[in-house]
Amino acid sequence: MVKKARGTQRREESLSRDRIIEASIALLDSSGESGLTFRALSERLATGPGAIYWHVANKSDLMTAACDTIVARTMNAPVDGATPKAIIRAVALAMFDAIDAHPWVGSALTRAPGQLPTVRVLERIGQQLCSLGVPDEEQWATVSALLNYILGVGGQNAANTHIAQEQDLDRSNFLGEVSTAWSQLDPDEYPFTRGVAGQLRVHDDRVDFLVGIDLMLSGIESSRGR
Amino acid sequence: MVKKARGTQRREESLSRDRIIEASIALLDSSGESGLTFRALSERLATGPGAIYWHVANKSDLMTAACDTIVARTMNAPVDGATPKAIIRAVALAMFDAIDAHPWVGSALTRAPGQLPTVRVLERIGQQLCSLGVPDEEQWATVSALLNYILGVGGQNAANTHIAQEQDLDRSNFLGEVSTAWSQLDPDEYPFTRGVAGQLRVHDDRVDFLVGIDLMLSGIESSRGR
DNA sequence: ACCTGAACACCGTTCAAGT
DNA sequence: ACCTGAACACCGTTCAAGT
C-alpha cells in the first residue's frame, strides 16, 4: 500500500495531470477544438490558469496527451478479425470511428508525428504486416503508407465535420452544398468533378475509407507475388 | 536602428486581393504558418489591418486563396508521363513537392475540404482514372482514396518539417531523435516499431510516398483485370 | 510541493471616421 | 469606393506571491 498521508480531500479531488486531461477531453468533445482554452479549462477545474502549467508543459503537450488517451483506448479495445488482412481493416476502421467521434483527434495526430499516439497505431498494423510476410526492407514504406492513409482520411473527415459544424449545417447539408457547387463548375475545365458530384452527395465516408484500405491491401498482396 | 526612407514610394500600386495574397505567400514561406498575421501583413503592405478586410473575408479565406495560388501553379505546370498511371504518379509527386516546399499548404488544404484547391487535384487525377477504365460507380471512391492519400501524406510530411523547424533541428536530426526514441521503447509492447526504427532514420519520404501511390495503383489495376 | 491570479505580449476582427 | 488605426474581446504563457 502506497499513498497518501493526508487522506482528506481538499476540495473535491486535487488537481492532477489525469484530471486535467479528462476535463480537456470533455471540453474538446463538447465545444470542439476552439473550446479548449486554459481559461475555460481552469474554470471547469475550479482553479487558475497557472495551476495547469504545474502538471502540463503547454497546450500542445495537453492536446497530444488528450489525443493519446483516446487512441490508447481505441487500440486496446479487442478487435475481431481472423486474418491479418481482417485485423488491419478492423484497426483502421476503429481509428476512423474514433476520429469521427472526436474530430479534434484528427488534427492532434497530425501535429504530433512520431509521438506515442501514432506509434500505437503503427505497432498494431505493423505486426499484421509481418504476419502477411512483407519482407523487412519493405516494412517501413508499407506501414507508412497505410498509416498515412488512415490519418490522412481521418483528418480530412474530421475537417469536414468541423466545417459543417462551424456553418451550423449538419454533415449531409454540407456535402449537399459542396455537391451543388461542384455541379456548377465549368464543364470544359472540370468534367470529371461535375460527373462525380452526385456520388459525393450520397457517398458513405466509412465505405469509401475502406475502399482505399482494400486498394492498398490488394496492392500489398499482389506484390507478394500472389 | 533607423527606419530608412526607401527611395521607392511604397504605395505605388494600390492594394488589391492579388497583392495581399502574394504578400501572404511570401510571409508564409519565410516565417511559417505563425508568421501570417494581419499585423505583419499590413506592415508589409504599408497599410492598416482593417484595409485588408476590404479585399478578403477573413483569415481562413486568405489562407485558402494563398493555398489555391500554389496549387493552381502546380497543377497547371506541364507533367510528363505517357500512360494514365505515369501521369497520376507525376501529379501526385508534384503535389508532394509543392507541399514540401510550402508546408503551410498542407494544413490549408486540410482545412478547406471540397474547395477549389482540392478540386483542381481531384479533376486532374479523376480524368486519368477514366482513361484507366475505372467504372463510373467506383470513380468517386477511387479518386477519394488517392486524393486523401496525397493530402494526408503531404500534410504529415509538412507537419514533420514544421516540428523540426520549431525545435531548431534540421529534418534529419529530427528523424534521428524520433528514431532513437523508438528504439528505446519496451521490446514486449513495441517489437515492430523498434525493428523499424532504423528504417525511419534512413528513409526517403518521396520514395515512401510513391510506394503508397503504387500500392493503390496496382490495387486499382488488379481489380480491373479480374 | 502545489496553487493563485494579475500581468504580458500577443491575436483576429470591427467600426467610426476619414479620403 | 477604399483606407485608417484605435478599440474590443479574446488568446497562451509567465511569475511573484501565497499555502
Short mmCIF file of N, CA and C in Angstrom, two decimals, chain A residues 5-65:
data_model
loop_
_atom_site.label_atom_id
_atom_site.label_comp_id
_atom_site.label_asym_id
_atom_site.label_seq_id
_atom_site.Cartn_x
_atom_site.Cartn_y
_atom_site.Cartn_z
N ALA A 5 -0.54 10.43 2.99
CA ALA A 5 -0.53 10.63 4.43
C ALA A 5 -1.79 11.39 4.82
N ARG A 6 -2.06 12.43 4.08
CA ARG A 6 -3.16 13.32 4.47
C ARG A 6 -4.38 13.02 3.63
N GLY A 7 -5.05 11.99 3.96
CA GLY A 7 -6.06 11.41 3.10
C GLY A 7 -7.26 12.28 2.77
N THR A 8 -7.58 13.28 3.54
CA THR A 8 -8.80 14.02 3.28
C THR A 8 -8.69 14.90 2.04
N GLN A 9 -9.71 14.93 1.25
CA GLN A 9 -9.69 15.74 0.05
C GLN A 9 -9.79 17.20 0.41
N ARG A 10 -9.02 17.98 -0.33
CA ARG A 10 -9.01 19.42 -0.05
C ARG A 10 -10.28 20.06 -0.58
N ARG A 11 -10.57 19.70 -1.78
CA ARG A 11 -11.68 20.38 -2.43
C ARG A 11 -12.66 19.32 -2.83
N GLU A 12 -12.47 18.81 -3.99
CA GLU A 12 -13.18 17.59 -4.37
C GLU A 12 -12.09 16.55 -4.44
N GLU A 13 -11.40 16.62 -5.61
CA GLU A 13 -10.16 15.90 -5.74
C GLU A 13 -9.11 16.94 -5.99
N SER A 14 -7.88 16.65 -5.71
CA SER A 14 -6.86 17.63 -6.01
C SER A 14 -6.55 17.57 -7.50
N LEU A 15 -5.96 18.61 -7.98
CA LEU A 15 -5.61 18.67 -9.39
C LEU A 15 -4.58 17.60 -9.71
N SER A 16 -4.68 17.04 -10.90
CA SER A 16 -3.67 16.08 -11.33
C SER A 16 -3.65 16.08 -12.84
N ARG A 17 -2.58 15.56 -13.42
CA ARG A 17 -2.47 15.50 -14.86
C ARG A 17 -3.69 14.78 -15.45
N ASP A 18 -4.05 13.67 -14.84
CA ASP A 18 -5.17 12.89 -15.36
C ASP A 18 -6.48 13.65 -15.33
N ARG A 19 -6.71 14.34 -14.23
CA ARG A 19 -7.95 15.09 -14.14
C ARG A 19 -7.98 16.21 -15.19
N ILE A 20 -6.83 16.79 -15.43
CA ILE A 20 -6.74 17.86 -16.43
C ILE A 20 -7.03 17.30 -17.82
N ILE A 21 -6.45 16.16 -18.10
CA ILE A 21 -6.66 15.56 -19.42
C ILE A 21 -8.11 15.15 -19.61
N GLU A 22 -8.67 14.59 -18.58
CA GLU A 22 -10.07 14.18 -18.65
C GLU A 22 -10.98 15.38 -18.91
N ALA A 23 -10.72 16.47 -18.20
CA ALA A 23 -11.52 17.68 -18.41
C ALA A 23 -11.30 18.25 -19.81
N SER A 24 -10.07 18.14 -20.31
CA SER A 24 -9.78 18.64 -21.66
C SER A 24 -10.57 17.86 -22.70
N ILE A 25 -10.61 16.55 -22.54
CA ILE A 25 -11.36 15.73 -23.49
C ILE A 25 -12.84 16.12 -23.48
N ALA A 26 -13.37 16.31 -22.28
CA ALA A 26 -14.78 16.70 -22.18
C ALA A 26 -15.03 18.02 -22.91
N LEU A 27 -14.10 18.95 -22.71
CA LEU A 27 -14.22 20.27 -23.33
C LEU A 27 -14.11 20.16 -24.86
N LEU A 28 -13.14 19.39 -25.32
CA LEU A 28 -12.91 19.23 -26.75
C LEU A 28 -14.12 18.55 -27.41
N ASP A 29 -14.66 17.55 -26.74
CA ASP A 29 -15.80 16.84 -27.30
C ASP A 29 -17.03 17.73 -27.37
N SER A 30 -17.22 18.54 -26.35
CA SER A 30 -18.46 19.32 -26.31
C SER A 30 -18.36 20.63 -27.10
N SER A 31 -17.19 21.26 -27.13
CA SER A 31 -17.12 22.56 -27.79
C SER A 31 -16.10 22.62 -28.92
N GLY A 32 -15.55 21.47 -29.28
CA GLY A 32 -14.61 21.48 -30.41
C GLY A 32 -13.26 22.01 -30.03
N GLU A 33 -12.41 22.05 -31.03
CA GLU A 33 -11.02 22.39 -30.81
C GLU A 33 -10.86 23.79 -30.21
N SER A 34 -11.70 24.70 -30.64
CA SER A 34 -11.59 26.07 -30.14
C SER A 34 -12.13 26.18 -28.72
N GLY A 35 -12.77 25.13 -28.24
CA GLY A 35 -13.34 25.17 -26.90
C GLY A 35 -12.30 24.94 -25.81
N LEU A 36 -11.19 24.37 -26.20
CA LEU A 36 -10.13 24.11 -25.22
C LEU A 36 -9.24 25.33 -25.04
N THR A 37 -9.47 26.08 -23.98
CA THR A 37 -8.59 27.20 -23.63
C THR A 37 -8.21 27.01 -22.17
N PHE A 38 -7.08 27.58 -21.80
CA PHE A 38 -6.66 27.45 -20.41
C PHE A 38 -7.62 28.14 -19.46
N ARG A 39 -8.34 29.10 -19.94
CA ARG A 39 -9.29 29.78 -19.08
C ARG A 39 -10.52 28.92 -18.85
N ALA A 40 -11.08 28.40 -19.96
CA ALA A 40 -12.24 27.52 -19.82
C ALA A 40 -11.89 26.30 -18.98
N LEU A 41 -10.71 25.79 -19.22
CA LEU A 41 -10.27 24.60 -18.50
C LEU A 41 -10.11 24.88 -17.01
N SER A 42 -9.50 26.00 -16.68
CA SER A 42 -9.26 26.29 -15.27
C SER A 42 -10.58 26.60 -14.56
N GLU A 43 -11.52 27.16 -15.29
CA GLU A 43 -12.83 27.41 -14.69
C GLU A 43 -13.51 26.09 -14.35
N ARG A 44 -13.47 25.19 -15.31
CA ARG A 44 -14.08 23.89 -15.11
C ARG A 44 -13.42 23.13 -13.96
N LEU A 45 -12.15 23.37 -13.76
CA LEU A 45 -11.42 22.67 -12.71
C LEU A 45 -11.34 23.50 -11.43
N ALA A 46 -12.03 24.61 -11.45
CA ALA A 46 -12.07 25.48 -10.27
C ALA A 46 -10.67 25.85 -9.78
N THR A 47 -9.87 26.35 -10.71
CA THR A 47 -8.51 26.74 -10.35
C THR A 47 -8.08 27.90 -11.25
N GLY A 48 -6.84 28.29 -11.18
CA GLY A 48 -6.34 29.35 -12.05
C GLY A 48 -5.58 28.76 -13.22
N PRO A 49 -5.43 29.54 -14.29
CA PRO A 49 -4.73 29.04 -15.48
C PRO A 49 -3.32 28.57 -15.15
N GLY A 50 -2.67 29.28 -14.26
CA GLY A 50 -1.29 28.96 -13.92
C GLY A 50 -1.13 27.58 -13.32
N ALA A 51 -2.12 27.16 -12.56
CA ALA A 51 -2.04 25.86 -11.87
C ALA A 51 -1.85 24.72 -12.86
N ILE A 52 -2.50 24.87 -14.02
CA ILE A 52 -2.45 23.80 -15.02
C ILE A 52 -1.02 23.58 -15.51
N TYR A 53 -0.27 24.67 -15.55
CA TYR A 53 1.10 24.56 -16.03
C TYR A 53 2.02 23.80 -15.07
N TRP A 54 1.53 23.55 -13.89
CA TRP A 54 2.33 22.73 -12.99
C TRP A 54 2.32 21.27 -13.44
N HIS A 55 1.23 20.87 -14.09
CA HIS A 55 1.06 19.46 -14.45
C HIS A 55 1.29 19.18 -15.93
N VAL A 56 1.33 20.23 -16.71
CA VAL A 56 1.34 20.09 -18.16
C VAL A 56 2.28 21.13 -18.75
N ALA A 57 3.09 20.74 -19.73
CA ALA A 57 4.11 21.66 -20.23
C ALA A 57 3.51 22.86 -20.97
N ASN A 58 2.59 22.59 -21.84
CA ASN A 58 1.95 23.65 -22.62
C ASN A 58 0.73 23.08 -23.35
N LYS A 59 0.13 23.88 -24.19
CA LYS A 59 -1.10 23.45 -24.81
C LYS A 59 -0.89 22.26 -25.76
N SER A 60 0.20 22.31 -26.47
CA SER A 60 0.48 21.24 -27.42
C SER A 60 0.67 19.90 -26.69
N ASP A 61 1.36 19.94 -25.58
CA ASP A 61 1.53 18.76 -24.74
C ASP A 61 0.17 18.24 -24.28
N LEU A 62 -0.67 19.17 -23.89
CA LEU A 62 -2.01 18.80 -23.40
C LEU A 62 -2.84 18.13 -24.50
N MET A 63 -2.79 18.70 -25.69
CA MET A 63 -3.54 18.14 -26.82
C MET A 63 -3.06 16.73 -27.14
N THR A 64 -1.75 16.57 -27.19
CA THR A 64 -1.19 15.26 -27.51
C THR A 64 -1.59 14.23 -26.44
N ALA A 65 -1.57 14.64 -25.19
CA ALA A 65 -1.94 13.73 -24.11
C ALA A 65 -3.42 13.34 -24.21
#
